[in-house]
Tab-separated table of C-alpha atoms and ligand atoms in Angstrom:
chain	number	residue	atom	x	y	z
Y	1	MET	CA	17.749	12.574	26.047
Y	2	THR	CA	18.168	9.504	24.333
Y	3	ALA	CA	19.003	10.609	20.746
Y	4	VAL	CA	16.333	8.877	18.238
Y	5	GLN	CA	15.924	5.909	16.761
Y	6	TYR	CA	14.040	4.434	14.438
Y	7	ASN	CA	13.450	1.068	14.961
Y	8	PRO	CA	10.052	-0.011	13.577
Y	9	SER	CA	10.072	-3.649	14.678
Y	10	LEU	CA	8.928	-2.249	18.370
Y	11	PRO	CA	6.261	-2.938	19.907
Y	12	ALA	CA	5.361	0.401	20.916
Y	13	VAL	CA	6.527	1.698	16.925
Y	14	GLN	CA	3.691	-1.797	15.647
Y	15	ALA	CA	0.912	0.151	17.794
Y	16	ASP	CA	1.586	3.973	16.827
Y	17	PRO	CA	4.511	4.987	14.730
Y	18	TYR	CA	3.301	8.274	14.810
Y	19	PRO	CA	4.758	10.133	18.159
Y	20	LEU	CA	8.514	8.767	16.800
Y	21	TYR	CA	7.889	10.195	13.705
Y	22	LYS	CA	7.173	13.865	14.900
Y	23	ARG	CA	10.237	13.234	16.857
Y	24	LEU	CA	12.574	11.835	14.070
Y	25	ARG	CA	11.390	14.814	11.771
Y	26	GLU	CA	12.187	17.307	14.776
Y	27	GLU	CA	15.299	16.047	15.821
Y	28	ASP	CA	17.093	13.950	13.119
Y	29	PRO	CA	14.986	14.892	9.528
Y	30	VAL	CA	17.669	12.948	8.104
Y	31	HIS	CA	17.861	9.647	9.859
Y	32	TRP	CA	20.566	6.741	9.651
Y	33	SER	CA	19.069	3.498	11.090
Y	34	GLU	CA	20.822	1.504	12.660
Y	35	ALA	CA	18.294	-1.285	12.466
Y	36	LEU	CA	17.414	-1.125	9.110
Y	37	ASP	CA	20.643	-0.359	7.697
Y	38	ALA	CA	19.686	2.690	5.586
Y	39	TRP	CA	18.392	5.940	6.520
Y	40	VAL	CA	15.050	7.401	7.274
Y	41	LEU	CA	14.018	10.358	5.672
Y	42	THR	CA	10.185	12.379	7.472
Y	43	ARG	CA	9.896	16.015	6.172
Y	44	TYR	CA	7.883	16.855	3.835
Y	45	ASP	CA	10.612	18.826	1.965
Y	46	ASP	CA	12.903	16.011	1.758
Y	47	VAL	CA	10.594	13.306	0.488
Y	48	VAL	CA	9.055	14.671	-2.430
Y	49	ALA	CA	12.947	16.013	-3.554
Y	50	VAL	CA	13.821	12.395	-3.214
Y	51	LEU	CA	10.894	10.501	-5.401
Y	52	ARG	CA	11.361	13.471	-7.765
Y	53	ASP	CA	15.695	13.229	-8.418
Y	54	SER	CA	16.278	11.288	-11.699
Y	55	ARG	CA	19.712	10.878	-9.476
Y	56	PHE	CA	17.556	7.984	-7.001
Y	57	SER	CA	16.807	4.788	-8.877
Y	58	ALA	CA	14.240	2.685	-7.549
Y	59	ASP	CA	15.873	-0.293	-8.521
Y	60	ARG	CA	16.000	-1.892	-5.280
Y	61	SER	CA	18.661	-4.717	-6.598
Y	62	ARG	CA	21.260	-1.406	-6.770
Y	63	ALA	CA	20.716	-1.852	-2.730
Y	64	ARG	CA	23.577	-2.833	-0.581
Y	65	ASN	CA	22.585	-2.933	2.561
Y	66	ARG	CA	23.012	-6.537	4.708
Y	67	LEU	CA	18.049	-6.684	4.543
Y	68	ALA	CA	18.492	-6.429	0.751
Y	69	ARG	CA	21.586	-9.216	0.325
Y	70	GLU	CA	19.042	-11.470	2.986
Y	71	ALA	CA	15.890	-10.900	1.212
Y	72	MET	CA	17.816	-12.192	-1.669
Y	73	ALA	CA	19.450	-14.752	-0.790
Y	74	ALA	CA	16.002	-16.095	0.912
Y	75	ALA	CA	14.465	-15.432	-2.858
Y	76	GLU	CA	17.742	-17.326	-4.562
Y	77	GLU	CA	16.420	-20.380	-2.151
Y	78	TYR	CA	13.090	-20.953	-1.794
Y	79	GLY	CA	12.989	-20.370	-6.178
Y	80	SER	CA	11.353	-16.987	-6.063
Y	81	LEU	CA	13.399	-14.843	-8.222
Y	82	ALA	CA	10.540	-14.445	-10.405
Y	83	ALA	CA	8.284	-12.350	-8.379
Y	84	ARG	CA	10.926	-10.040	-7.484
Y	85	ALA	CA	11.973	-9.242	-11.585
Y	86	ASN	CA	11.814	-5.375	-11.938
Y	87	THR	CA	9.200	-4.432	-12.429
Y	88	MET	CA	7.157	-0.758	-13.506
Y	89	LEU	CA	7.868	0.338	-10.057
Y	90	THR	CA	11.246	-1.444	-9.198
Y	91	SER	CA	12.815	-0.060	-12.498
Y	92	ASP	CA	14.123	3.323	-13.932
Y	93	PRO	CA	13.491	5.129	-17.330
Y	94	PRO	CA	12.827	4.649	-20.203
Y	95	GLU	CA	12.293	1.099	-19.252
Y	96	HIS	CA	9.400	2.404	-16.502
Y	97	THR	CA	7.930	4.815	-19.517
Y	98	ARG	CA	7.315	1.671	-21.446
Y	99	MET	CA	6.076	-0.924	-18.710
Y	100	ARG	CA	4.021	1.941	-17.072
Y	101	LEU	CA	2.863	3.685	-20.916
Y	102	LEU	CA	1.429	-0.311	-21.622
Y	103	ILE	CA	-0.698	-0.798	-17.972
Y	104	SER	CA	-2.003	3.061	-17.782
Y	105	LYS	CA	-4.849	2.474	-20.218
Y	106	ALA	CA	-7.011	-0.434	-18.042
Y	107	PHE	CA	-6.656	2.226	-15.798
Y	108	LEU	CA	-7.278	5.673	-17.038
Y	109	PRO	CA	-10.041	7.650	-14.437
Y	110	HIS	CA	-12.842	7.005	-16.961
Y	111	ALA	CA	-12.167	3.421	-17.542
Y	112	VAL	CA	-12.880	2.816	-13.609
Y	113	GLU	CA	-15.428	5.131	-13.033
Y	114	LYS	CA	-17.560	2.979	-15.549
Y	115	LEU	CA	-16.803	0.382	-12.107
Y	116	ARG	CA	-18.385	2.036	-9.934
Y	117	PRO	CA	-22.215	0.402	-10.240
Y	118	HIS	CA	-20.074	-2.596	-10.232
Y	119	ILE	CA	-17.883	-1.764	-7.213
Y	120	GLN	CA	-21.567	-0.511	-5.454
Y	121	GLU	CA	-22.821	-3.915	-5.795
Y	122	ILE	CA	-20.483	-5.858	-4.149
Y	123	ALA	CA	-20.454	-3.168	-1.505
Y	124	ASP	CA	-23.564	-4.036	-0.938
Y	125	GLU	CA	-24.070	-7.958	-1.265
Y	126	LEU	CA	-21.127	-7.924	1.154
Y	127	LEU	CA	-23.026	-6.360	3.727
Y	128	ASP	CA	-25.935	-7.881	2.917
Y	129	ASP	CA	-23.821	-11.639	3.789
Y	130	LEU	CA	-23.205	-10.782	7.170
Y	131	GLN	CA	-23.660	-13.800	9.780
Y	132	GLU	CA	-24.531	-12.194	12.804
Y	133	PRO	CA	-27.369	-8.986	12.847
Y	134	GLY	CA	-24.501	-6.466	14.170
Y	135	CYS	CA	-21.465	-7.475	14.038
Y	136	LEU	CA	-18.845	-6.662	11.646
Y	137	ASP	CA	-15.136	-7.781	11.033
Y	138	ILE	CA	-14.232	-4.700	8.558
Y	139	LEU	CA	-11.573	-6.653	7.567
Y	140	MET	CA	-12.556	-10.167	6.796
Y	141	ASP	CA	-15.967	-9.281	6.047
Y	142	PHE	CA	-15.612	-6.056	3.958
Y	143	ALA	CA	-12.398	-4.048	3.576
Y	144	TYR	CA	-10.311	-7.197	2.103
Y	145	PRO	CA	-13.014	-8.921	-0.058
Y	146	LEU	CA	-13.867	-5.887	-1.861
Y	147	PRO	CA	-10.161	-4.716	-3.636
Y	148	VAL	CA	-9.864	-8.457	-4.232
Y	149	ILE	CA	-13.028	-8.900	-6.123
Y	150	VAL	CA	-12.258	-5.665	-7.790
Y	151	ILE	CA	-8.554	-6.822	-8.798
Y	152	ALA	CA	-9.513	-9.937	-9.225
Y	153	GLU	CA	-12.027	-9.390	-12.156
Y	154	LEU	CA	-9.801	-6.608	-14.114
Y	155	MET	CA	-6.612	-9.627	-14.445
Y	156	GLY	CA	-9.487	-11.920	-14.956
Y	157	VAL	CA	-8.656	-15.020	-12.386
Y	158	PRO	CA	-11.544	-16.107	-9.602
Y	159	THR	CA	-12.311	-14.291	-7.358
Y	160	GLU	CA	-13.229	-17.260	-5.243
Y	161	HIS	CA	-9.392	-18.057	-5.076
Y	162	ARG	CA	-9.268	-14.863	-2.212
Y	163	ALA	CA	-8.509	-16.747	0.002
Y	164	GLN	CA	-5.427	-18.157	-1.170
Y	165	PHE	CA	-4.250	-14.797	-2.423
Y	166	LYS	CA	-4.255	-13.308	0.974
Y	167	ARG	CA	-2.526	-15.515	2.664
Y	168	TRP	CA	-0.006	-15.910	-0.480
Y	169	SER	CA	0.004	-11.777	-0.439
Y	170	ASP	CA	0.541	-11.138	3.435
Y	171	ASP	CA	3.096	-13.290	3.370
Y	172	VAL	CA	4.568	-11.453	0.539
Y	173	VAL	CA	3.877	-8.089	2.012
Y	174	ALA	CA	5.011	-8.653	5.836
Y	175	THR	CA	8.426	-8.715	4.192
Y	176	LEU	CA	7.874	-5.547	1.995
Y	177	GLY	CA	11.136	-3.550	3.540
Y	178	GLY	CA	13.388	-6.603	4.542
Y	179	ALA	CA	11.774	-8.766	7.793
Y	180	TYR	CA	15.040	-7.854	10.186
Y	181	ASN	CA	15.300	-10.290	12.763
Y	182	ALA	CA	12.547	-12.445	11.364
Y	183	PRO	CA	14.196	-15.997	9.417
Y	184	ASP	CA	10.575	-17.282	9.458
Y	185	LEU	CA	8.679	-14.482	7.260
Y	186	LEU	CA	10.990	-14.078	5.269
Y	187	GLU	CA	11.628	-17.754	4.552
Y	188	ARG	CA	7.266	-17.775	4.018
Y	189	GLY	CA	7.328	-14.498	2.412
Y	190	ALA	CA	9.600	-15.815	-0.480
Y	191	GLN	CA	7.609	-19.176	-0.736
Y	192	SER	CA	5.036	-17.488	-1.153
Y	193	ALA	CA	6.447	-15.078	-3.708
Y	194	ARG	CA	7.105	-18.143	-5.526
Y	195	ALA	CA	3.138	-20.097	-4.856
Y	196	LEU	CA	2.171	-16.785	-6.445
Y	197	ALA	CA	4.296	-16.144	-9.607
Y	198	ASP	CA	3.869	-19.649	-10.308
Y	199	TYR	CA	-0.231	-19.236	-10.074
Y	200	PHE	CA	0.761	-16.720	-12.646
Y	201	ARG	CA	2.424	-18.475	-14.939
Y	202	ASP	CA	-0.641	-20.580	-15.823
Y	203	VAL	CA	-3.331	-17.941	-15.870
Y	204	ILE	CA	-0.506	-16.513	-18.595
Y	205	ALA	CA	-0.508	-19.487	-20.197
Y	206	ASP	CA	-3.760	-19.731	-20.626
Y	207	ARG	CA	-4.173	-15.916	-22.387
Y	208	ARG	CA	-1.417	-17.551	-24.628
Y	209	ARG	CA	-3.872	-19.781	-25.618
Y	210	GLN	CA	-6.634	-17.901	-25.631
Y	211	PRO	CA	-6.453	-14.060	-25.237
Y	212	LYS	CA	-9.493	-12.110	-23.157
Y	213	GLU	CA	-10.736	-8.792	-22.280
Y	214	ASP	CA	-8.822	-8.441	-18.617
Y	215	LEU	CA	-5.781	-7.238	-18.048
Y	216	VAL	CA	-3.495	-10.215	-17.805
Y	217	SER	CA	-4.141	-10.432	-21.664
Y	218	VAL	CA	-2.929	-6.851	-21.891
Y	219	LEU	CA	-0.165	-7.733	-20.501
Y	220	VAL	CA	0.647	-11.030	-22.682
Y	221	ALA	CA	-0.104	-8.757	-25.286
Y	222	GLY	CA	2.010	-6.053	-24.322
Y	223	ALA	CA	4.883	-8.737	-24.051
Y	224	ASP	CA	4.643	-10.557	-26.670
Y	225	GLN	CA	4.014	-8.311	-29.358
Y	226	GLY	CA	6.296	-4.604	-28.311
Y	227	GLY	CA	8.903	-7.469	-26.088
Y	228	VAL	CA	7.992	-4.781	-23.700
Y	229	LEU	CA	8.456	-7.032	-20.439
Y	230	SER	CA	10.354	-10.181	-20.359
Y	231	GLU	CA	8.927	-13.240	-19.314
Y	232	GLU	CA	10.168	-12.916	-16.103
Y	233	GLN	CA	8.965	-9.172	-15.991
Y	234	LEU	CA	5.099	-10.212	-17.621
Y	235	VAL	CA	4.952	-12.289	-14.001
Y	236	ALA	CA	6.150	-10.816	-11.340
Y	237	THR	CA	3.930	-7.306	-12.819
Y	238	CYS	CA	0.874	-9.676	-12.537
Y	239	VAL	CA	2.354	-10.173	-9.098
Y	240	VAL	CA	2.260	-6.947	-7.984
Y	241	ALA	CA	-0.651	-6.054	-9.904
Y	242	LEU	CA	-2.757	-8.282	-7.588
Y	243	ILE	CA	-1.323	-7.317	-4.474
Y	244	ALA	CA	-1.367	-3.112	-5.251
Y	245	GLY	CA	-4.895	-3.780	-5.990
Y	246	SER	CA	-5.724	-5.630	-2.576
Y	247	GLU	CA	-3.357	-4.723	0.510
Y	248	THR	CA	-3.624	-1.876	0.179
Y	249	THR	CA	-7.021	-0.765	-0.536
Y	250	ARG	CA	-8.161	-3.146	2.404
Y	251	ASN	CA	-5.881	-1.127	5.109
Y	252	LEU	CA	-6.609	2.250	3.733
Y	253	ILE	CA	-10.709	1.047	4.992
Y	254	GLY	CA	-9.073	-0.487	7.982
Y	255	ASN	CA	-7.150	2.207	8.907
Y	256	GLY	CA	-9.453	4.486	8.337
Y	257	MET	CA	-12.352	3.251	10.006
Y	258	LEU	CA	-10.093	3.071	12.860
Y	259	ALA	CA	-9.253	6.324	12.822
Y	260	LEU	CA	-12.468	7.665	12.786
Y	261	LEU	CA	-14.328	5.169	15.516
Y	262	ARG	CA	-11.352	6.699	17.434
Y	263	ASN	CA	-12.139	9.733	15.909
Y	264	PRO	CA	-16.112	9.764	16.795
Y	265	ALA	CA	-16.339	13.237	15.891
Y	266	GLN	CA	-15.353	13.022	12.610
Y	267	GLN	CA	-16.851	10.442	12.306
Y	268	GLU	CA	-20.296	11.432	12.971
Y	269	LYS	CA	-20.120	14.087	10.767
Y	270	LEU	CA	-19.512	11.539	8.220
Y	271	TRP	CA	-22.243	9.253	8.506
Y	272	ALA	CA	-24.672	12.439	9.213
Y	273	ASP	CA	-23.427	13.140	6.035
Y	274	PRO	CA	-21.517	11.363	3.409
Y	275	SER	CA	-21.181	13.587	0.676
Y	276	LEU	CA	-18.384	14.545	2.081
Y	277	VAL	CA	-16.981	11.798	1.770
Y	278	GLU	CA	-14.901	13.014	-1.351
Y	279	THR	CA	-12.661	14.915	1.020
Y	280	ALA	CA	-12.916	12.450	3.997
Y	281	VAL	CA	-11.006	10.078	2.107
Y	282	GLU	CA	-8.584	11.753	1.205
Y	283	GLU	CA	-7.695	12.591	5.110
Y	284	LEU	CA	-7.635	9.068	6.289
Y	285	LEU	CA	-4.957	8.235	3.225
Y	286	ARG	CA	-2.963	11.608	5.205
Y	287	TYR	CA	-3.925	10.781	8.644
Y	288	ALA	CA	-4.319	7.303	8.483
Y	289	GLY	CA	-2.233	5.795	4.742
Y	290	PRO	CA	-1.848	2.040	4.253
Y	291	VAL	CA	1.801	3.001	2.560
Y	292	GLN	CA	4.025	4.097	5.286
Y	293	ALA	CA	7.084	4.074	3.382
Y	294	THR	CA	8.724	3.677	0.588
Y	295	ALA	CA	12.578	3.271	-0.653
Y	296	ARG	CA	15.126	4.415	-3.315
Y	297	ILE	CA	19.061	4.010	-4.009
Y	298	PRO	CA	20.947	6.553	-4.989
Y	299	THR	CA	22.901	6.090	-8.374
Y	300	GLU	CA	26.088	8.051	-6.489
Y	301	ASP	CA	27.347	9.566	-4.100
Y	302	VAL	CA	24.156	12.812	-2.626
Y	303	GLU	CA	24.192	15.011	0.357
Y	304	ILE	CA	20.518	14.883	2.330
Y	305	GLY	CA	20.018	18.230	4.369
Y	306	GLY	CA	23.661	18.424	5.627
Y	307	GLN	CA	23.785	14.302	5.699
Y	308	ALA	CA	26.487	13.056	3.381
Y	309	VAL	CA	23.980	9.788	1.790
Y	310	LYS	CA	26.586	6.767	-0.611
Y	311	GLU	CA	25.594	5.981	-3.761
Y	312	GLY	CA	23.653	2.282	-2.444
Y	313	GLN	CA	22.440	2.621	0.147
Y	314	VAL	CA	19.152	2.535	0.972
Y	315	VAL	CA	16.992	5.617	1.404
Y	316	PHE	CA	13.547	5.167	2.504
Y	317	THR	CA	11.056	8.305	2.393
Y	318	MET	CA	8.435	7.634	5.133
Y	319	ILE	CA	5.673	8.756	3.001
Y	320	ALA	CA	3.238	8.687	6.183
Y	321	ALA	CA	5.364	10.588	8.804
Y	322	ALA	CA	5.981	13.396	5.413
Y	323	ASN	CA	1.920	13.420	5.434
Y	324	ARG	CA	2.041	14.423	9.170
Y	325	ASP	CA	4.449	17.402	8.811
Y	326	PRO	CA	3.339	20.923	10.455
Y	327	ASP	CA	4.969	23.246	7.148
Y	328	HIS	CA	2.781	22.010	5.020
Y	329	PHE	CA	-0.779	20.383	7.285
Y	330	PRO	CA	-1.760	22.867	10.206
Y	331	ASP	CA	-3.018	21.421	13.259
Y	332	PRO	CA	-0.921	17.576	11.411
Y	333	GLU	CA	-1.715	15.572	14.302
Y	334	LYS	CA	-5.300	16.181	13.832
Y	335	LEU	CA	-8.281	13.382	11.788
Y	336	ASP	CA	-10.404	16.782	10.113
Y	337	ILE	CA	-12.230	14.984	7.229
Y	338	SER	CA	-12.908	18.926	5.777
Y	339	ARG	CA	-9.434	19.294	5.702
Y	340	GLN	CA	-9.184	21.749	2.221
Y	341	PRO	CA	-5.833	21.864	0.763
Y	342	ASN	CA	-5.098	18.461	1.395
Y	343	HIS	CA	-1.942	17.728	-0.980
Y	344	HIS	CA	-0.570	14.725	0.672
Y	345	VAL	CA	1.639	12.784	-0.794
Y	346	ALA	CA	-0.109	9.459	0.117
Y	347	PHE	CA	-0.321	8.085	-3.630
Y	348	GLY	CA	3.470	8.807	-3.554
Y	349	SER	CA	4.831	11.566	-6.041
Y	350	GLY	CA	7.091	11.960	-9.146
Y	351	ILE	CA	7.487	9.411	-11.825
Y	352	HIS	CA	6.055	6.516	-9.574
Y	353	SER	CA	3.181	8.216	-8.031
Y	354	CYS	CA	0.267	5.427	-7.709
Y	355	LEU	CA	-0.740	4.404	-10.920
Y	356	GLY	CA	-4.104	2.592	-9.271
Y	357	GLN	CA	-5.123	5.999	-7.810
Y	358	PRO	CA	-8.413	6.467	-9.158
Y	359	LEU	CA	-9.496	2.684	-8.348
Y	360	ALA	CA	-8.577	3.510	-5.200
Y	361	ARG	CA	-10.064	6.945	-3.914
Y	362	LEU	CA	-13.855	5.168	-6.484
Y	363	GLU	CA	-13.871	1.934	-3.750
Y	364	ALA	CA	-12.762	4.061	-0.712
Y	365	GLN	CA	-15.515	6.054	-1.201
Y	366	ILE	CA	-17.675	3.598	-2.075
Y	367	ALA	CA	-16.481	1.849	0.766
Y	368	PHE	CA	-16.929	4.902	3.101
Y	369	SER	CA	-20.371	6.044	2.080
Y	370	THR	CA	-22.401	1.922	1.975
Y	371	LEU	CA	-20.831	2.029	6.037
Y	372	ALA	CA	-21.908	5.631	6.583
Y	373	ARG	CA	-25.817	4.210	5.731
Y	374	ARG	CA	-25.684	0.689	6.111
Y	375	ILE	CA	-24.048	0.342	9.583
Y	376	PRO	CA	-25.454	2.725	11.842
Y	377	ASN	CA	-23.743	4.220	15.276
Y	378	PRO	CA	-20.159	1.506	14.388
Y	379	TRP	CA	-18.781	0.946	17.956
Y	380	LEU	CA	-14.568	-0.198	18.199
Y	381	ALA	CA	-16.082	-4.432	19.268
Y	382	THR	CA	-12.163	-4.637	21.169
Y	383	ASP	CA	-9.485	-2.665	23.196
Y	384	ASP	CA	-7.248	-4.443	21.720
Y	385	VAL	CA	-6.714	-3.947	17.980
Y	386	GLU	CA	-3.299	-6.176	16.425
Y	387	TRP	CA	-1.215	-4.566	13.392
Y	388	GLY	CA	0.821	-6.276	10.676
Y	389	PRO	CA	4.536	-7.169	10.730
Y	390	SER	CA	4.721	-5.130	8.275
Y	391	PHE	CA	6.730	-0.979	8.386
Y	392	ILE	CA	5.944	-0.290	4.642
Y	393	LEU	CA	2.520	-1.148	4.403
Y	394	ARG	CA	0.583	-0.971	7.849
Y	395	GLY	CA	-2.374	-2.734	8.493
Y	396	LEU	CA	-4.510	-4.874	11.180
Y	397	LYS	CA	-4.967	-7.964	10.900
Y	398	SER	CA	-8.620	-7.519	11.958
Y	399	LEU	CA	-10.962	-4.955	13.084
Y	400	PRO	CA	-14.159	-6.148	15.061
Y	401	ILE	CA	-16.784	-3.708	15.502
Y	402	THR	CA	-21.184	-3.502	16.406
Y	403	PHE	CA	-23.230	-1.432	15.123
Y	404	ASP	CA	-26.912	-0.984	15.307
Y	405	ALA	CA	-28.774	-3.714	13.509
F	1	HEM	C1	-4.928	3.230	-1.031
F	1	HEM	C2	-4.564	2.803	-2.140
F	1	HEM	C3	-3.311	2.341	-2.341
F	1	HEM	C4	-2.024	3.448	-2.166
F	1	HEM	C5	-2.074	4.036	-0.872
F	1	HEM	C6	-1.360	3.224	-3.058
F	1	HEM	C7	-0.091	3.735	-2.846
F	1	HEM	C8	0.987	4.054	-4.140
F	1	HEM	C9	2.430	4.543	-3.539
F	1	HEM	C10	3.001	5.374	-2.192
F	1	HEM	C11	2.818	3.995	-5.002
F	1	HEM	C12	4.537	4.996	-5.477
F	1	HEM	C13	5.528	3.842	-4.885
F	1	HEM	C14	6.635	4.562	-5.105
F	1	HEM	O1	7.450	5.822	-5.178
F	1	HEM	O2	7.971	3.344	-4.702
F	1	HEM	C15	2.252	3.268	-5.803
F	1	HEM	C16	2.862	2.684	-7.188
F	1	HEM	C17	1.717	1.969	-7.689
F	1	HEM	N1	0.620	1.783	-7.027
F	1	HEM	FE1	-0.801	2.116	-5.436
F	1	HEM	N2	-1.643	2.190	-3.847
F	1	HEM	C18	-2.816	2.254	-3.484
F	1	HEM	C19	-3.675	2.086	-4.570
F	1	HEM	C20	-3.137	1.045	-5.708
F	1	HEM	C21	-4.246	0.604	-6.708
F	1	HEM	C22	-6.007	-0.211	-6.365
F	1	HEM	C23	-3.297	-0.351	-7.243
F	1	HEM	C24	-4.097	-1.139	-8.503
F	1	HEM	C25	-5.039	-1.402	-9.534
F	1	HEM	C26	-2.065	0.549	-6.916
F	1	HEM	C27	-0.864	0.352	-8.362
F	1	HEM	C28	0.272	0.897	-8.114
F	1	HEM	C29	1.050	0.275	-9.389
F	1	HEM	C30	0.824	-0.135	-10.026
F	1	HEM	C31	2.191	1.270	-9.261
F	1	HEM	C32	3.308	1.151	-9.746
F	1	HEM	C33	3.287	2.544	-10.586
F	1	HEM	C34	4.834	3.176	-10.263
F	1	HEM	O3	5.533	2.304	-10.415
F	1	HEM	O4	5.167	4.290	-12.225
F	1	HEM	N3	-1.968	1.075	-6.350
F	1	HEM	N4	0.842	3.190	-4.555
């Protein structure tokens, strides 16, 4: 048997990475990937241990691998360095603690819960607007617009700009983790990162002149009064909030719907009883989560599972693989929308665990319960689904379905 290798650019791995995660977990759980020039961890305990270990930094500029160098060179060449400034996602305490405190108020569960009726309204309107009875592209007609409208409203930017946001965000997301062997993706990603940064520079200038009740105004106040964010960090934080707030939830709805369509008994169970939506969303996060991986950089030489990992080497913690570890989930390859307990790590673990969790959960619960109510007998309208290029953020390009109109 040949030694297992993790190369996420292979079409078979893009189509379905889970069999490879299983082999890696069983045969080489602390794996050196030649393709990524980085370590790849697939066991739940290793992933959680690294995400909770202060010897591992979230600051990607410490990375010494080839892909990180290429991404940095592209950012310099195309003037998108501002969009790469350290944000909460990529900084360590004490800087991280200050930034997180500033932004967290906007995402507390009680603040988010107030959005419920409005999010429900948006979900219903999107389904009211369908052009052709009985046909729906889950991604383009529903899963993408829903979260991007919500985050744009929270940030105080016009929701009509969402087609433009999508193009820019898709380009940036395609390069997360490094766009190996794809200089064209890297170039487009850097250009779009710059466009997003320029867009938010204008919004920021506007809020300085005239503060409003929105997230950008909160961030501007934090930067100007508390000095919590530098100007570059302010810009980069807006970019990250837009992308984190829209691309992830979109892909949870898209990947989750595909998982249900491929497991019709589970889909029918949820459609028959939408009160199962809370456990169903947790299971879809575990089974088909959009964030496959995140990365950390050791600040000193460390040992993981008997392997010597050097300071500056990139360590990918594969949270999607951890979420199917049989040591933590009985029958892990099975989709079970009533699964309980379900201690998945789809939102990460430790100090960087997702700040948008309450919002993401609320949006996904509303999305699936609305689909269950309004889209009877859904059916996949294609044999080939096409996945986007990122191995960090896994998502479909489209998901056409038919249903009983
Ligand atoms: C299904 C949807 C989502 C998933 C699966 C998800 C997943 C994650 C994960 C895995 C992390 C940790 C990254 C790391 O450790 O390096 C994270 C962090 C974060 N997420 Fe989410 N996310 C989702 C939705 C959202 C939404 C809707 C928002 C905002 C509106 C958001 C904002 C953030 C922020 C700001 C962080 C950084 C927190 C920090 O560094 O302290 N996310 N998310």
